[in-house]
Structures are given as structure tokens and as C-alpha cells.
Amino acid sequence: AQTVTQSQPEMSVQEAETVTLSCTYDTSESDYYLFWYKQPPSRQMILVIRQEAYKQQNATENRFSVNFQKAAKSFSLKISDSQLGDAAMYFCAYTYRGGNNDMRFGAGTRLTVKP
Amino acid sequence: DGGITQSPKYLFRKEGQNVTLSCEQNLNHDAMYWYRQDPGQGLRLIYYSQIVNDFQKGDIAEGYSVSREKKESFPLTVTSAQKNPTAFYLCASSRLGETQYFGPGTRLLVL
């Protein structure tokens, strides 16, 4: 069974600094997607970034980038120039492309941004 | 506006009562999903549907039921058999095999 592990329950960062959130996953499949979702206090789940496993290039979206290490099954999220609005729960998620698209989520990392 | 709506935002259930959570999408997505989120945890899949009139159980389907009579709608019923229903419920939709997008959620509380 596929599992997703986020080993950092809480992280904090100073405003304008950089922070990296960790995620590891376990799968025997080779074609899959990995995601980072943000859940602010409103509890709406917002897609931050997506990585396709067959692409070697790391995905980037403005201040958000990932470090995808397929062999190590590692998928970390880097937030640059952190802003107060980045404070939220961040969830790493996995889905196998050839399956039913049901996603597996990690337990989440709570990010605090200090002014 | 295109998107996913869920209602109500808050729902209270009495002992032995069935309650239904609404999820509607106008994104023309084929697939829809229901997740449950407990405090301090990630999301767990309850049910999903990839086509009208068909749906599949997820990891924690016991005590829940769904229907998919229209492409746009995927209501979730929390039955009296669900002994611990207090949680935050999230609905999502996607094109087949693609990224899932989420609604704003429904908070269910037991009186």
C-alpha cells in the first residue's frame, strides 16, 4: 500500500526567509503524481504545486519549488521569501496515475511565519 | 464562477439521525470524491465516483452512503451507523486521472 510520511508536525520561519518542508512516500509504481496542498485556517484545501513522476525537472510555482528525488522517494517543498499569508497546514499527497486517482495524504506540517 | 460548492458549512446531527452533505461542481469533471479529516490528521477517502451511477468505497466507507445521479452532484449521507461522525468533510472533483480540486468543506458536529 502506498503511504505518505511528513516527519515534521510543526515548522516555523521568519518572514522573508526560506523554509523546506519534508515528505517521503512509499510506492512500487513508477508513474504517479505528487502534490503539495495548503490548508489555511479557513480549511479550504488549495493546490500549491504538482510533480509528475516521469518528469526529472523539479516543479516550480513562483516562490514555491520542490526537490523531487525519485530513487529516494523524497518530495520536499521549498518556500522562498516567506510571507505571513503562507502560514497554514501543508499536506503532501500521492496518487497513482494508472489507478482510481484516490489520493494518499500525509499527516501534515503546520507552518508558522514570524513577522 | 466555476468551482465546487459544499453545503451546509456547519451541520449538527442528533443521535440516531441520518444527515446529508451536499457537493456540487460545475467544472465538468467526471470524478468526484469524499474525504474525512479529523483534528491533526490528513485526509482519508470515504467514497469516490468516476462516472454517473457508479461509485466505489474508499478506506473508511462504513457508516456512509453516496449517490451519483448527476455528473455535477455527489451527496454524502452520514448514517446512524457511523458512531463517530464528528469531523470535517471535504469534497473534491477532477478530470479522470488528473489533479483533484476541493470544495470549502462541511463541519459536522454531534449534539
Short mmCIF file of C-alpha atoms in Angstrom, two decimals:
data_model
loop_
_atom_site.label_atom_id
_atom_site.label_comp_id
_atom_site.label_asym_id
_atom_site.label_seq_id
_atom_site.Cartn_x
_atom_site.Cartn_y
_atom_site.Cartn_z
CA ALA A 1 0.00 0.00 0.00
CA GLN A 2 1.12 3.49 -0.74
CA THR A 3 1.96 5.63 2.27
CA VAL A 4 2.99 9.25 2.67
CA THR A 5 5.04 10.44 5.64
CA GLN A 6 5.59 14.00 6.83
CA SER A 7 8.06 13.86 9.68
CA GLN A 8 7.77 17.50 10.76
CA PRO A 9 4.50 18.16 12.63
CA GLU A 10 5.42 21.85 13.02
CA MET A 11 7.84 24.27 11.41
CA SER A 12 8.42 27.97 11.79
CA VAL A 13 10.13 30.53 9.58
CA GLN A 14 10.93 34.22 9.80
CA GLU A 15 9.15 36.42 7.30
CA ALA A 16 11.18 36.80 4.08
CA GLU A 17 13.29 33.73 4.89
CA THR A 18 13.25 30.30 3.23
CA VAL A 19 11.83 27.10 4.70
CA THR A 20 11.78 23.50 3.48
CA LEU A 21 9.05 21.01 4.36
CA SER A 22 9.86 17.30 4.07
CA CYS A 23 7.84 14.43 2.63
CA THR A 24 8.66 10.82 1.89
CA TYR A 25 6.44 8.24 0.27
CA ASP A 26 6.39 4.55 -0.38
CA THR A 27 5.23 3.00 -3.66
CA SER A 28 6.17 0.25 -6.06
CA GLU A 29 4.69 2.16 -9.01
CA SER A 30 6.70 4.24 -11.48
CA ASP A 31 4.03 6.55 -12.91
CA TYR A 32 2.40 8.78 -10.34
CA TYR A 33 1.73 12.34 -9.24
CA LEU A 34 2.89 14.07 -6.10
CA PHE A 35 1.23 17.17 -4.68
CA TRP A 36 1.56 19.78 -2.01
CA TYR A 37 -1.70 21.25 -0.75
CA LYS A 38 -2.06 24.20 1.61
CA GLN A 39 -4.84 24.37 4.20
CA PRO A 40 -5.17 27.83 5.79
CA PRO A 41 -7.39 28.49 8.84
CA SER A 42 -10.42 28.62 6.51
CA ARG A 43 -9.72 24.88 5.99
CA GLN A 44 -10.08 25.11 2.20
CA MET A 45 -7.54 22.78 0.56
CA ILE A 46 -5.56 24.75 -2.02
CA LEU A 47 -3.24 23.16 -4.55
CA VAL A 48 0.27 24.60 -4.22
CA ILE A 49 2.28 22.51 -6.66
CA ARG A 50 2.21 19.26 -8.61
CA GLN A 51 5.03 16.97 -9.77
CA GLU A 52 4.72 14.25 -12.37
CA ALA A 53 6.99 11.33 -11.56
CA TYR A 54 8.17 10.82 -15.14
CA LYS A 55 9.48 14.39 -15.30
CA GLN A 56 13.01 14.81 -13.97
CA GLN A 57 12.71 18.58 -13.77
CA ASN A 58 11.56 19.87 -10.41
CA ALA A 59 8.26 21.77 -10.49
CA THR A 60 8.18 25.44 -9.54
CA GLU A 61 5.33 27.90 -8.95
CA ASN A 62 6.54 31.40 -8.14
CA ARG A 63 8.01 31.24 -4.60
CA PHE A 64 7.26 27.52 -4.27
CA SER A 65 9.53 24.80 -5.60
CA VAL A 66 10.07 21.13 -4.96
CA ASN A 67 13.06 18.85 -4.67
CA PHE A 68 11.89 15.55 -6.17
CA GLN A 69 14.23 12.64 -5.56
CA LYS A 70 12.53 9.64 -7.20
CA ALA A 71 15.06 7.00 -6.18
CA ALA A 72 14.97 8.16 -2.57
CA LYS A 73 11.16 8.61 -2.72
CA SER A 74 11.51 12.08 -1.31
CA PHE A 75 9.46 15.15 -2.22
CA SER A 76 10.26 18.31 -0.26
CA LEU A 77 8.66 21.74 -0.65
CA LYS A 78 10.75 24.91 -0.51
CA ILE A 79 9.05 28.21 0.21
CA SER A 80 11.21 31.23 -0.58
CA ASP A 81 10.66 34.78 0.69
CA SER A 82 8.08 33.53 3.19
CA GLN A 83 5.05 35.72 3.72
CA LEU A 84 2.58 35.93 6.60
CA GLY A 85 -0.08 34.50 4.29
CA ASP A 86 1.94 31.31 3.89
CA ALA A 87 1.05 30.29 7.46
CA ALA A 88 -1.07 27.15 7.14
CA MET A 89 -1.10 23.38 7.31
CA TYR A 90 0.73 21.83 4.38
CA PHE A 91 -0.13 18.35 3.17
CA CYS A 92 1.91 16.15 0.89
CA ALA A 93 -0.15 13.75 -1.26
CA TYR A 94 0.41 10.92 -3.73
CA THR A 95 -1.74 9.38 -6.43
CA TYR A 96 -1.00 6.54 -8.84
CA ARG A 97 -1.82 7.59 -12.40
CA GLY A 98 -2.96 4.16 -13.53
CA GLY A 99 -5.36 3.63 -10.67
CA ASN A 100 -8.58 5.19 -9.48
CA ASN A 101 -6.91 8.52 -8.68
CA ASP A 102 -7.60 8.17 -4.96
CA MET A 103 -5.01 10.23 -3.14
CA ARG A 104 -2.92 9.29 -0.11
CA PHE A 105 -2.16 12.14 2.26
CA GLY A 106 0.50 12.72 4.86
CA ALA A 107 -0.48 13.90 8.34
CA GLY A 108 0.53 17.47 7.57
CA THR A 109 3.05 20.09 8.71
CA ARG A 110 1.87 23.24 10.47
CA LEU A 111 3.89 26.21 9.23
CA THR A 112 4.12 29.36 11.36
CA VAL A 113 5.52 32.56 9.85
CA LYS A 114 7.01 35.02 12.33
CA PRO A 115 6.92 38.75 11.48
CA ASP B 1 -17.95 31.20 -11.46
CA GLY B 2 -16.56 27.70 -11.92
CA GLY B 3 -15.92 25.69 -8.82
CA ILE B 4 -17.00 23.25 -6.19
CA THR B 5 -19.60 24.13 -3.58
CA GLN B 6 -20.45 22.31 -0.40
CA SER B 7 -23.37 22.90 1.91
CA PRO B 8 -24.07 23.45 4.64
CA LYS B 9 -20.93 24.94 6.14
CA TYR B 10 -21.88 23.58 9.58
CA LEU B 11 -24.20 20.65 10.31
CA PHE B 12 -25.45 19.25 13.57
CA ARG B 13 -26.56 15.66 13.93
CA LYS B 14 -28.70 14.22 16.68
CA GLU B 15 -28.29 10.68 17.95
CA GLY B 16 -29.73 8.12 15.52
CA GLN B 17 -30.27 10.66 12.76
CA ASN B 18 -29.11 10.45 9.14
CA VAL B 19 -27.76 13.65 7.64
CA THR B 20 -26.80 14.51 4.07
CA LEU B 21 -23.93 16.72 2.95
CA SER B 22 -24.18 18.35 -0.45
CA CYS B 23 -21.40 18.65 -3.03
CA GLU B 24 -21.89 20.28 -6.43
CA GLN B 25 -19.36 21.11 -9.16
CA ASN B 26 -19.67 22.98 -12.45
CA LEU B 27 -16.19 22.15 -13.74
CA ASN B 28 -17.47 19.32 -15.96
CA HIS B 29 -15.27 16.90 -14.03
CA ASP B 30 -16.04 13.19 -14.36
CA ALA B 31 -14.66 12.12 -10.98
CA MET B 32 -15.79 13.19 -7.53
CA TYR B 33 -14.53 12.24 -4.07
CA TRP B 34 -15.43 12.50 -0.39
CA TYR B 35 -12.76 12.78 2.29
CA ARG B 36 -12.92 12.94 6.05
CA GLN B 37 -10.44 14.99 8.11
CA ASP B 38 -10.02 14.52 11.84
CA PRO B 39 -8.10 17.01 14.02
CA GLY B 40 -4.35 16.87 13.46
CA GLN B 41 -4.65 14.32 10.69
CA GLY B 42 -4.56 14.13 6.95
CA LEU B 43 -7.50 13.29 4.72
CA ARG B 44 -8.97 9.82 4.42
CA LEU B 45 -11.05 8.70 1.46
CA ILE B 46 -14.67 7.72 2.13
CA TYR B 47 -16.14 7.19 -1.36
CA TYR B 48 -15.34 8.14 -4.92
CA SER B 49 -17.12 8.09 -8.25
CA GLN B 50 -15.66 8.20 -11.74
CA ILE B 51 -18.90 8.11 -13.68
CA VAL B 52 -22.58 8.75 -13.18
CA ASN B 53 -24.46 5.93 -11.43
CA ASP B 54 -21.25 4.28 -10.28
CA PHE B 55 -19.19 4.73 -7.12
CA GLN B 56 -16.60 2.86 -5.11
CA LYS B 57 -15.79 2.54 -1.42
CA GLY B 58 -12.69 4.18 -0.07
CA ASP B 59 -10.79 3.31 3.08
CA ILE B 60 -13.45 4.32 5.61
CA ALA B 61 -16.84 3.79 3.91
CA GLU B 62 -18.60 2.11 6.84
CA GLY B 63 -21.48 4.22 8.13
CA TYR B 64 -21.64 6.38 4.98
CA SER B 65 -23.56 6.20 1.72
CA VAL B 66 -23.43 8.17 -1.54
CA SER B 67 -25.26 8.55 -4.83
CA ARG B 68 -24.22 9.90 -8.24
CA GLU B 69 -27.36 10.52 -10.24
CA LYS B 70 -25.96 13.59 -11.99
CA LYS B 71 -22.44 14.41 -13.14
CA GLU B 72 -22.49 17.65 -11.16
CA SER B 73 -23.63 16.25 -7.83
CA PHE B 74 -22.25 13.75 -5.31
CA PRO B 75 -24.12 13.91 -1.99
CA LEU B 76 -22.83 12.08 1.08
CA THR B 77 -25.16 10.66 3.73
CA VAL B 78 -23.81 10.07 7.20
CA THR B 79 -25.99 7.33 8.63
CA SER B 80 -26.77 6.46 12.22
CA ALA B 81 -24.38 3.51 11.83
CA GLN B 82 -21.45 5.96 11.83
CA LYS B 83 -20.69 6.08 15.54
CA ASN B 84 -18.08 8.82 15.45
CA PRO B 85 -19.20 11.25 12.75
CA THR B 86 -17.72 14.46 14.20
CA ALA B 87 -15.18 15.61 11.61
CA PHE B 88 -14.53 17.98 8.74
CA TYR B 89 -15.75 16.64 5.39
CA LEU B 90 -14.19 17.67 2.11
CA CYS B 91 -15.48 17.01 -1.37
CA ALA B 92 -13.18 17.07 -4.40
CA SER B 93 -13.50 16.64 -8.14
CA SER B 94 -11.14 16.04 -11.05
CA ARG B 95 -10.84 15.02 -14.64
CA LEU B 96 -10.09 11.31 -14.80
CA GLY B 97 -6.55 10.70 -13.56
CA GLU B 98 -5.84 14.37 -13.03
CA THR B 99 -5.43 16.85 -10.18
CA GLN B 100 -8.18 16.98 -7.59
CA TYR B 101 -9.68 20.32 -6.58
CA PHE B 102 -11.50 20.76 -3.30
CA GLY B 103 -14.65 22.42 -2.04
CA PRO B 104 -14.71 24.58 1.11
CA GLY B 105 -15.80 21.72 3.40
CA THR B 106 -18.58 20.94 5.88
CA ARG B 107 -18.05 20.74 9.61
CA LEU B 108 -20.27 18.02 11.17
CA LEU B 109 -20.91 18.09 14.88
CA VAL B 110 -22.91 15.71 17.04
CA LEU B 111 -25.42 17.11 19.54
#
